[in-house]
Short mmCIF file of C-alpha atoms in Angstrom, two decimals:
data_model
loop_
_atom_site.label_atom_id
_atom_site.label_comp_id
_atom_site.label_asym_id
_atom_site.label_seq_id
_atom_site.Cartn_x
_atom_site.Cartn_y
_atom_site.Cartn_z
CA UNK A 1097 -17.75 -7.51 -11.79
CA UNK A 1098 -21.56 -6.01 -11.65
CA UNK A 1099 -23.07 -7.75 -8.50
CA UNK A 1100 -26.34 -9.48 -8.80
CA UNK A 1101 -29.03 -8.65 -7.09
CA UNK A 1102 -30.44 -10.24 -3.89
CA UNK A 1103 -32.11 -9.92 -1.21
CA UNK A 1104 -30.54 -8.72 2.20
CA UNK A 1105 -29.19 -10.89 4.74
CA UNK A 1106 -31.21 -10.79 7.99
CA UNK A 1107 -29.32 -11.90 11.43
CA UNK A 1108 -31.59 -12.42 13.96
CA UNK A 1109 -29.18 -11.27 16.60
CA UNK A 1110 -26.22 -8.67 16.89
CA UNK A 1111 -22.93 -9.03 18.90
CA UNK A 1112 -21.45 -6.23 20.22
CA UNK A 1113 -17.42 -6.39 21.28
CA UNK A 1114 -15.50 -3.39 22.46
CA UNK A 1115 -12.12 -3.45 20.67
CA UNK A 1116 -9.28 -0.86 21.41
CA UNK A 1117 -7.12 0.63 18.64
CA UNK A 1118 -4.02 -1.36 18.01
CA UNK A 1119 -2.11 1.80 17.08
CA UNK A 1120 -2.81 4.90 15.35
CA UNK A 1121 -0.10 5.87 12.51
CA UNK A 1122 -1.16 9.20 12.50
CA UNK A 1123 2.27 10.61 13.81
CA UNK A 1124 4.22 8.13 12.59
CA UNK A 1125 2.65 9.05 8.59
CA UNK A 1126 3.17 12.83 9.49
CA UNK A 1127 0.19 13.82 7.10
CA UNK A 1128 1.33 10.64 4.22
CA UNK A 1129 -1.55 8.99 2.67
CA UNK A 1130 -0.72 5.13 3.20
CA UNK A 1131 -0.89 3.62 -0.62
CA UNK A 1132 -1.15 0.41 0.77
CA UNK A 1133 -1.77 -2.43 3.69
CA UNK A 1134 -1.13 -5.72 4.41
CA UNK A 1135 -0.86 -8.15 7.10
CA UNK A 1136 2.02 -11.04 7.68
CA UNK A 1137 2.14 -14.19 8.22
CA UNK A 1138 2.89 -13.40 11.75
CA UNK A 1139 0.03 -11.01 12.25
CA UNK A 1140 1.95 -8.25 12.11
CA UNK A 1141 1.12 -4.81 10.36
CA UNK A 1142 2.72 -3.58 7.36
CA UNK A 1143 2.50 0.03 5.57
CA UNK A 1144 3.09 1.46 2.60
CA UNK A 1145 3.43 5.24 2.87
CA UNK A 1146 2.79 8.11 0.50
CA UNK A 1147 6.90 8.96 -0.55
CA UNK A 1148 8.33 5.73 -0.78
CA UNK A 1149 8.63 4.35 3.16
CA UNK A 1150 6.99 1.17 3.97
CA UNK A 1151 6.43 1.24 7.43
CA UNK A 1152 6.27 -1.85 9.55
CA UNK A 1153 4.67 -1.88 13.22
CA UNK A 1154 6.29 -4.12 16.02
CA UNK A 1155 3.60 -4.48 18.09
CA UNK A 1156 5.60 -6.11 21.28
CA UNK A 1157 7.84 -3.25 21.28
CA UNK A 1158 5.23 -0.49 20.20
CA UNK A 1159 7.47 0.73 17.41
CA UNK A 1160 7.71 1.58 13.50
CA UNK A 1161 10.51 -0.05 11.95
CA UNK A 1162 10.78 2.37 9.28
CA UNK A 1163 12.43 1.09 5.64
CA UNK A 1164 13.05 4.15 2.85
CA UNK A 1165 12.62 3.36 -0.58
CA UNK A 1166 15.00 5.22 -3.79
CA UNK A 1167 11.82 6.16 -5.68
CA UNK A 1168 8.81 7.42 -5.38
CA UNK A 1169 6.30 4.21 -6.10
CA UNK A 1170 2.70 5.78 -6.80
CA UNK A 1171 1.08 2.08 -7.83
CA UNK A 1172 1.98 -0.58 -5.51
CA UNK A 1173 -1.24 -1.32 -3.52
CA UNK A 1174 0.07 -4.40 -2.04
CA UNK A 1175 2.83 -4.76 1.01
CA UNK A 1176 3.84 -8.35 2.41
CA UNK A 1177 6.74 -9.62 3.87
CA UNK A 1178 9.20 -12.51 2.66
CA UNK A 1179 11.74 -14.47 4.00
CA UNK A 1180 15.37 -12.78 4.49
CA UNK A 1181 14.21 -9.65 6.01
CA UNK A 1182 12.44 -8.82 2.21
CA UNK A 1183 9.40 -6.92 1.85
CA UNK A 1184 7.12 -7.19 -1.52
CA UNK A 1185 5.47 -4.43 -3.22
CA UNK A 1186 2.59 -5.68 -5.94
CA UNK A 1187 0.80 -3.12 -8.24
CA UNK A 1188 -2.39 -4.59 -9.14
CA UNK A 1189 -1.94 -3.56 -12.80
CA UNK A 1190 0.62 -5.50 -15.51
CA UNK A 1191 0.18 -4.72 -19.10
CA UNK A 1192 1.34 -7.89 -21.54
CA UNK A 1193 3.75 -7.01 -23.91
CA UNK A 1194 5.53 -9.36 -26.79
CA UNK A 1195 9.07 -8.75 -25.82
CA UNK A 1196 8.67 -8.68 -21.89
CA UNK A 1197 5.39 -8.07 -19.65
CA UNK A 1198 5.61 -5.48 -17.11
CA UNK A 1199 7.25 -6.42 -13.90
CA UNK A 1200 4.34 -5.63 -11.34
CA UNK A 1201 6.21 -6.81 -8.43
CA UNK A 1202 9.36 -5.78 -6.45
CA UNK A 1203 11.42 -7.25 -3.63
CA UNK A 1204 13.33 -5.00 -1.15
CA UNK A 1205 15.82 -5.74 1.47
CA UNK A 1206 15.13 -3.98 4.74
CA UNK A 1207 17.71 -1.60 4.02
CA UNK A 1208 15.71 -0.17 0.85
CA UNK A 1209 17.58 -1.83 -1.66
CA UNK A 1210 15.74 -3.43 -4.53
CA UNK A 1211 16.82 -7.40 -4.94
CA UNK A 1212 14.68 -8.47 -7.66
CA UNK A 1213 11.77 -7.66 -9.83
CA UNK A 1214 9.02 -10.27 -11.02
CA UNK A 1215 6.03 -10.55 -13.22
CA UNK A 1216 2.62 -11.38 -10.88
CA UNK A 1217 0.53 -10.64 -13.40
CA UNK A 1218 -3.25 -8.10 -14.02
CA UNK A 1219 -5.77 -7.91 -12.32
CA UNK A 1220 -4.05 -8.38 -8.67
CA UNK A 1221 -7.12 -8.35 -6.02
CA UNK A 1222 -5.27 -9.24 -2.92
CA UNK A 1223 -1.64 -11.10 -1.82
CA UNK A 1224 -0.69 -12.68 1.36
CA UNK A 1225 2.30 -14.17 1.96
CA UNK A 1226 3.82 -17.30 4.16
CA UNK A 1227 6.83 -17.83 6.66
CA UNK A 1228 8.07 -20.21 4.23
CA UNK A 1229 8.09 -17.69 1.08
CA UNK A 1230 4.56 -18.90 -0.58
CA UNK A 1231 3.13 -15.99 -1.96
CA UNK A 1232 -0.68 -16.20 -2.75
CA UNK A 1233 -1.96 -13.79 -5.36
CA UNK A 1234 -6.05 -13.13 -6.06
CA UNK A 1235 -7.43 -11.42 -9.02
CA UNK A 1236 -9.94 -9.77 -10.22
CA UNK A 1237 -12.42 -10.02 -12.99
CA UNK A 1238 -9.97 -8.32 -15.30
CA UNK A 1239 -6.54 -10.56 -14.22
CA UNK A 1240 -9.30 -13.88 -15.00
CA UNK A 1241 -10.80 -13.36 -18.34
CA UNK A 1242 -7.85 -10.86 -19.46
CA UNK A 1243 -7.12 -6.62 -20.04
CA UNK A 1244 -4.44 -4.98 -20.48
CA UNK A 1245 -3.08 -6.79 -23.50
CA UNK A 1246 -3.96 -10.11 -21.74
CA UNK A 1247 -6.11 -12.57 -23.31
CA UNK A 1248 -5.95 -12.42 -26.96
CA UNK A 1249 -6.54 -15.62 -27.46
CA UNK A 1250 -2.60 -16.78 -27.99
CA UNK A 1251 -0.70 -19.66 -25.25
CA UNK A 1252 1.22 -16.11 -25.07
CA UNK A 1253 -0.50 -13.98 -23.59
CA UNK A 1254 -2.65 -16.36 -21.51
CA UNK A 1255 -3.72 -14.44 -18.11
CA UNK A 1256 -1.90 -15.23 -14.92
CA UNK A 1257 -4.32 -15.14 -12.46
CA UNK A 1258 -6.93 -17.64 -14.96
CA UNK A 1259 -7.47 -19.27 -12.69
CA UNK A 1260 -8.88 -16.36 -9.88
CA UNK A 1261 -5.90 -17.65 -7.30
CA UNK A 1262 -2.39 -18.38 -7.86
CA UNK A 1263 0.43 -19.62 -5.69
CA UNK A 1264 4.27 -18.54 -6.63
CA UNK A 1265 7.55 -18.92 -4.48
CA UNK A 1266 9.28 -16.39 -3.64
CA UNK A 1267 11.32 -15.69 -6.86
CA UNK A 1268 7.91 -15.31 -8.55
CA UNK A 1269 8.03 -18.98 -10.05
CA UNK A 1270 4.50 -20.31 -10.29
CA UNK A 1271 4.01 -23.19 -8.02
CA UNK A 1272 1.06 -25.75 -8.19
CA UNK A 1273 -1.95 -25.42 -6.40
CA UNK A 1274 -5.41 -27.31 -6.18
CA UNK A 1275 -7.65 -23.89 -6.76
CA UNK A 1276 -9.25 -25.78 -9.94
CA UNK A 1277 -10.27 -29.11 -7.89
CA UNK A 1278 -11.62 -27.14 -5.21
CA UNK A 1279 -13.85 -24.75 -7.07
CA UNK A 1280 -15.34 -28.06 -8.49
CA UNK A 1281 -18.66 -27.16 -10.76
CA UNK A 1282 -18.12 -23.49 -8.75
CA UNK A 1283 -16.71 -20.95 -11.84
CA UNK A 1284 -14.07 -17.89 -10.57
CA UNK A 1285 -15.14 -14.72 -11.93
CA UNK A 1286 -13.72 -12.56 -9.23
CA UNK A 1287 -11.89 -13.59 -6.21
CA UNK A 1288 -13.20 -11.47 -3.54
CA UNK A 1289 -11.60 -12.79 -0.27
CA UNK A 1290 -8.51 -14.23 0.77
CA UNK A 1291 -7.01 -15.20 3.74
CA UNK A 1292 -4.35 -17.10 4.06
CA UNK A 1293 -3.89 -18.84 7.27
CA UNK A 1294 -0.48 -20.75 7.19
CA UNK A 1295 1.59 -22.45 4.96
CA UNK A 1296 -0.66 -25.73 4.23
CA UNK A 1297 -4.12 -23.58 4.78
CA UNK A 1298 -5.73 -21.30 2.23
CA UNK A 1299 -9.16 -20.20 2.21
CA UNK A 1300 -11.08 -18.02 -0.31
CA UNK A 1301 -14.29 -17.19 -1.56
CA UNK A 1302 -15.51 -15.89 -4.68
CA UNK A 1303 -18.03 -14.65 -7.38
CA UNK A 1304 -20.63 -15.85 -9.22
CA UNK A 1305 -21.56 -18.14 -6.60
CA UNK A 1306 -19.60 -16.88 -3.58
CA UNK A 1307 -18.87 -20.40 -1.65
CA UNK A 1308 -16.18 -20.21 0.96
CA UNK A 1309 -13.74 -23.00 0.34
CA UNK A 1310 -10.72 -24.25 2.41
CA UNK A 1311 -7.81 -26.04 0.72
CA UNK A 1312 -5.42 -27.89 3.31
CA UNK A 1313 -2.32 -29.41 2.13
CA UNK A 1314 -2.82 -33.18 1.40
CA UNK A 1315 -6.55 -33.17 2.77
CA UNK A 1316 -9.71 -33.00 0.58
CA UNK A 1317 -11.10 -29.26 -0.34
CA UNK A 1318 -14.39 -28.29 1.82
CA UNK A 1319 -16.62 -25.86 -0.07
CA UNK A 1320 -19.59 -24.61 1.67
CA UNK A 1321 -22.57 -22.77 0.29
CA UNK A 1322 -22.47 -19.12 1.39
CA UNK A 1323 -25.16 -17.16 1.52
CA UNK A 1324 -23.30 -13.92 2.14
CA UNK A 1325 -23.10 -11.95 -1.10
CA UNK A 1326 -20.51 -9.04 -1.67
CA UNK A 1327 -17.95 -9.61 1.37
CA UNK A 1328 -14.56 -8.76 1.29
CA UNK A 1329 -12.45 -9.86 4.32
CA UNK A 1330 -12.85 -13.57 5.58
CA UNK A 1331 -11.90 -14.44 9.21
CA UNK A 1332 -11.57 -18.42 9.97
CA UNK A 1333 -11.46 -21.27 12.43
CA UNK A 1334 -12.50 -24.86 12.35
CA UNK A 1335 -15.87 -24.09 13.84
CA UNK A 1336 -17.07 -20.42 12.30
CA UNK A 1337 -16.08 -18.06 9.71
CA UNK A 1338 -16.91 -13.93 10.32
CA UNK A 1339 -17.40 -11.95 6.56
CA UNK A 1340 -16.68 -8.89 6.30
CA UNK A 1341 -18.79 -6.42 4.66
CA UNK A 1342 -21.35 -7.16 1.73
CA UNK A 1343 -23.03 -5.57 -1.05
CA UNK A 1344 -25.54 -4.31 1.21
CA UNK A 1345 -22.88 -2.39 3.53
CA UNK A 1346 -19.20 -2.35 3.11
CA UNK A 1347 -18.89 -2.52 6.83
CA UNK A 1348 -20.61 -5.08 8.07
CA UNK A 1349 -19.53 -8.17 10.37
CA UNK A 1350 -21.07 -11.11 9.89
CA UNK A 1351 -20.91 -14.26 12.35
CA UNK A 1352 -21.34 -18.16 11.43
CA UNK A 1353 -20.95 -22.04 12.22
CA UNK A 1354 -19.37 -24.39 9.49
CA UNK A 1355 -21.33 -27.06 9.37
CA UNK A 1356 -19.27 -29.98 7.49
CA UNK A 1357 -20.81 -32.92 8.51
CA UNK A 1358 -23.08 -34.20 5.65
CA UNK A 1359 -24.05 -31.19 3.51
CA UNK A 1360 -21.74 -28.31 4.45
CA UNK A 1361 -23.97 -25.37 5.26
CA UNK A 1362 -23.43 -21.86 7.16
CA UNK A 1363 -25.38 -21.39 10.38
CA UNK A 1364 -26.25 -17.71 11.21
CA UNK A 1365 -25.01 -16.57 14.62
CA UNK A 1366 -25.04 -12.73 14.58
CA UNK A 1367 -24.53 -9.46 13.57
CA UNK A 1368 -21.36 -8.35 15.28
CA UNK A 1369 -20.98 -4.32 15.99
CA UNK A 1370 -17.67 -3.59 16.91
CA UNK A 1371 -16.66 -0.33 19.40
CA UNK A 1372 -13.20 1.76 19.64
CA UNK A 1373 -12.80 2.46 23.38
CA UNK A 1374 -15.08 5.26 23.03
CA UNK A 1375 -17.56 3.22 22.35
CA UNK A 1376 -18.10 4.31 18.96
CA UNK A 1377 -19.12 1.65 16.09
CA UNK A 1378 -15.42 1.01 14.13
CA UNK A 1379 -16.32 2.27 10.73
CA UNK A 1380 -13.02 0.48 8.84
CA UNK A 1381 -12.36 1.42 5.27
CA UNK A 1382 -9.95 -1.62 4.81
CA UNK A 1383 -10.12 -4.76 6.32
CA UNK A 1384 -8.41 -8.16 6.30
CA UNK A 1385 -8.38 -11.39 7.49
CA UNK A 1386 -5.30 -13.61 8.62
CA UNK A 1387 -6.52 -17.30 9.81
CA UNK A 1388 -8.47 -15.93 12.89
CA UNK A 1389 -7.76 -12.86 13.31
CA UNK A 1390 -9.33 -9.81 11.86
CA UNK A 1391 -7.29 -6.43 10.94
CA UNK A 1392 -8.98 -3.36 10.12
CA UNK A 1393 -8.18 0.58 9.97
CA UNK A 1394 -10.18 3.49 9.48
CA UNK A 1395 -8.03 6.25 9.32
CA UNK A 1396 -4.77 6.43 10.63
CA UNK A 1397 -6.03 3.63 13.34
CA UNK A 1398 -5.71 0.18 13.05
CA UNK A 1399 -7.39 -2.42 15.15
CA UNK A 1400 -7.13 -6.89 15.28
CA UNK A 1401 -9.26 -8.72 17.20
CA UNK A 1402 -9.57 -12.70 17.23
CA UNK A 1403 -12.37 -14.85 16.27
CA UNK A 1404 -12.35 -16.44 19.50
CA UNK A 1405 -12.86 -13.16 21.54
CA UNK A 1406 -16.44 -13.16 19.37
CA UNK A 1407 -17.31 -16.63 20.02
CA UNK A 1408 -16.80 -15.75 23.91
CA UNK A 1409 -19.83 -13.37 23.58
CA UNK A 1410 -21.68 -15.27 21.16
CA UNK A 1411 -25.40 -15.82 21.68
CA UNK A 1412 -25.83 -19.85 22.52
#
């Protein structure tokens, strides 16, 4: 979706954090582009490797569980985790058929061996999965409004992801979810951020309007007005929320309070600039957020840091 344009964000301060490489896969990928990443429910890393391995780093141990595939999978962008020692690999792309729409999604046991196959539907922007076998799929423009055969106007071929975020189980039955109710007057035209942060706590934020919203189960949606445009990655606690990158830079951290007490508002805090051990500015080409921690790689190295190791160095 073409952004609009506005005017850039000023911070009036900038936190800088040194933050140490988690690991670097370099040795472990043996020259293999990774085709995809993704972060559990437990905060763990998960790879998906040029040849069919998905790779899966045990951080307490400092080792790759590795997991060969039978095939070569060029299109899966997506890697999560499921109950039953399963991992799930999502291509973004579906195309709608009459007699059966493309299975975009496949389960594998640990030992390689596919389980079960499952329609996700187009358009697939982001998924993050939960210890209890939620799986939480965002879309983009295309999955909303329909491509790909989607969309022609038939109860049939009715897009998936309509509704910009969609909950399944783990089977790839669609379960219920209060996305509508909390977007209130807000439309979807894009999901841009996800970040799923347990099993009854979802957060996301999304074009036209880009508010960040938090749905908790059996507690009333909070939608705040966001005046970060463009951002990607979305890292969360009850007091702030960090965005990640923007139409203005792809990089970019970006620190604030939630206000929810009469209107809900964002407070600027700062800027944050965060260093390898070299002291070098990370420069991460993918990055993620899991409740409050952040994930990012650039690279073959990966790095996680928690919100709360920001708010230690915040400006007061």
């Amino acid at each position: 979706m073409a952004p609009r344009k506005q005017p850039a964000l000023r911070m009036k301060k900038t936190l800088q954090l040194a933050v140490p490489a988690l690991v670097d896969a370099g040795e472990t990928l043996a020259g293999r582009a990774v085709k995809a990443r993704g972060v559990g429910p437990d905060n763990d890393l998960w790879l998906l490797a040029e040849g069919s391995e998905v790779l899966h780093y045990v951080d307490l141990s400092d080792v790759w569980e590795r997991i060969p595939l039978p095939s070569a999978l060029t299109d899966f962008h997506e890697v999560q985790p499921l109950p039953g020692n399963e991992v799930l690999l999502v291509s973004p792309r579906c195309r709608y058929r009459s007699t059966q729409p493309d299975r975009n999604a496949r389960v594998y046991s640990r030992e390689g061996t596919l389980v079960r196959e499952m329609t996700l539907g187009d358009g697939i922007a982001d998924v993050q999965t939960t210890a209890d076998g939620q799986v939480w799929v965002s879309y983009f423009d295309e999955g909303i409004f329909g491509n790909y055969g989607w969309g022609r106007g038939d109860a049939a071929s009715r897009p998936i992801g309509e509704d910009g975020l969609v909950r399944f189980d783990a089977l790839g039955q669609r379960l219920s979810s209060d996305v509508k109710e909390a977007l209130g007057l807000h439309a979807m035209a894009d999901c841009y951020a996800l970040n799923v942060a347990s099993e009854q706590e979802i957060w996301f934020y999304s074009y036209t309007d880009f508010p960040l919203i938090r749905m908790r189960t059996g507690r009333a949606p909070t939608v705040w007005e966001s005046p970060v445009r463009g951002a990607h990655a979305i890292v969360v606690s009850d007091t702030h929320v960090l965005f990640g990158g923007g139409y203005e830079d792809s990089c970019q951290l970006r620190l604030f309070t939630l206000h929810d007490r009469g209107v809900q508002r964002l407070g600027r805090v700062a800027t944050v600039v965060l260093t390898d051990e070299t002291g070098r500015a990370w420069q991460p080409t993918w990055l993620t957020g899991r409740g409050p921690w952040l994930h990012g790689a650039e690279g073959t190295r990966h790095f996680r840091v928690h919100l709360s190791e920001l708010l230690a160095q915040a400006p007061t």
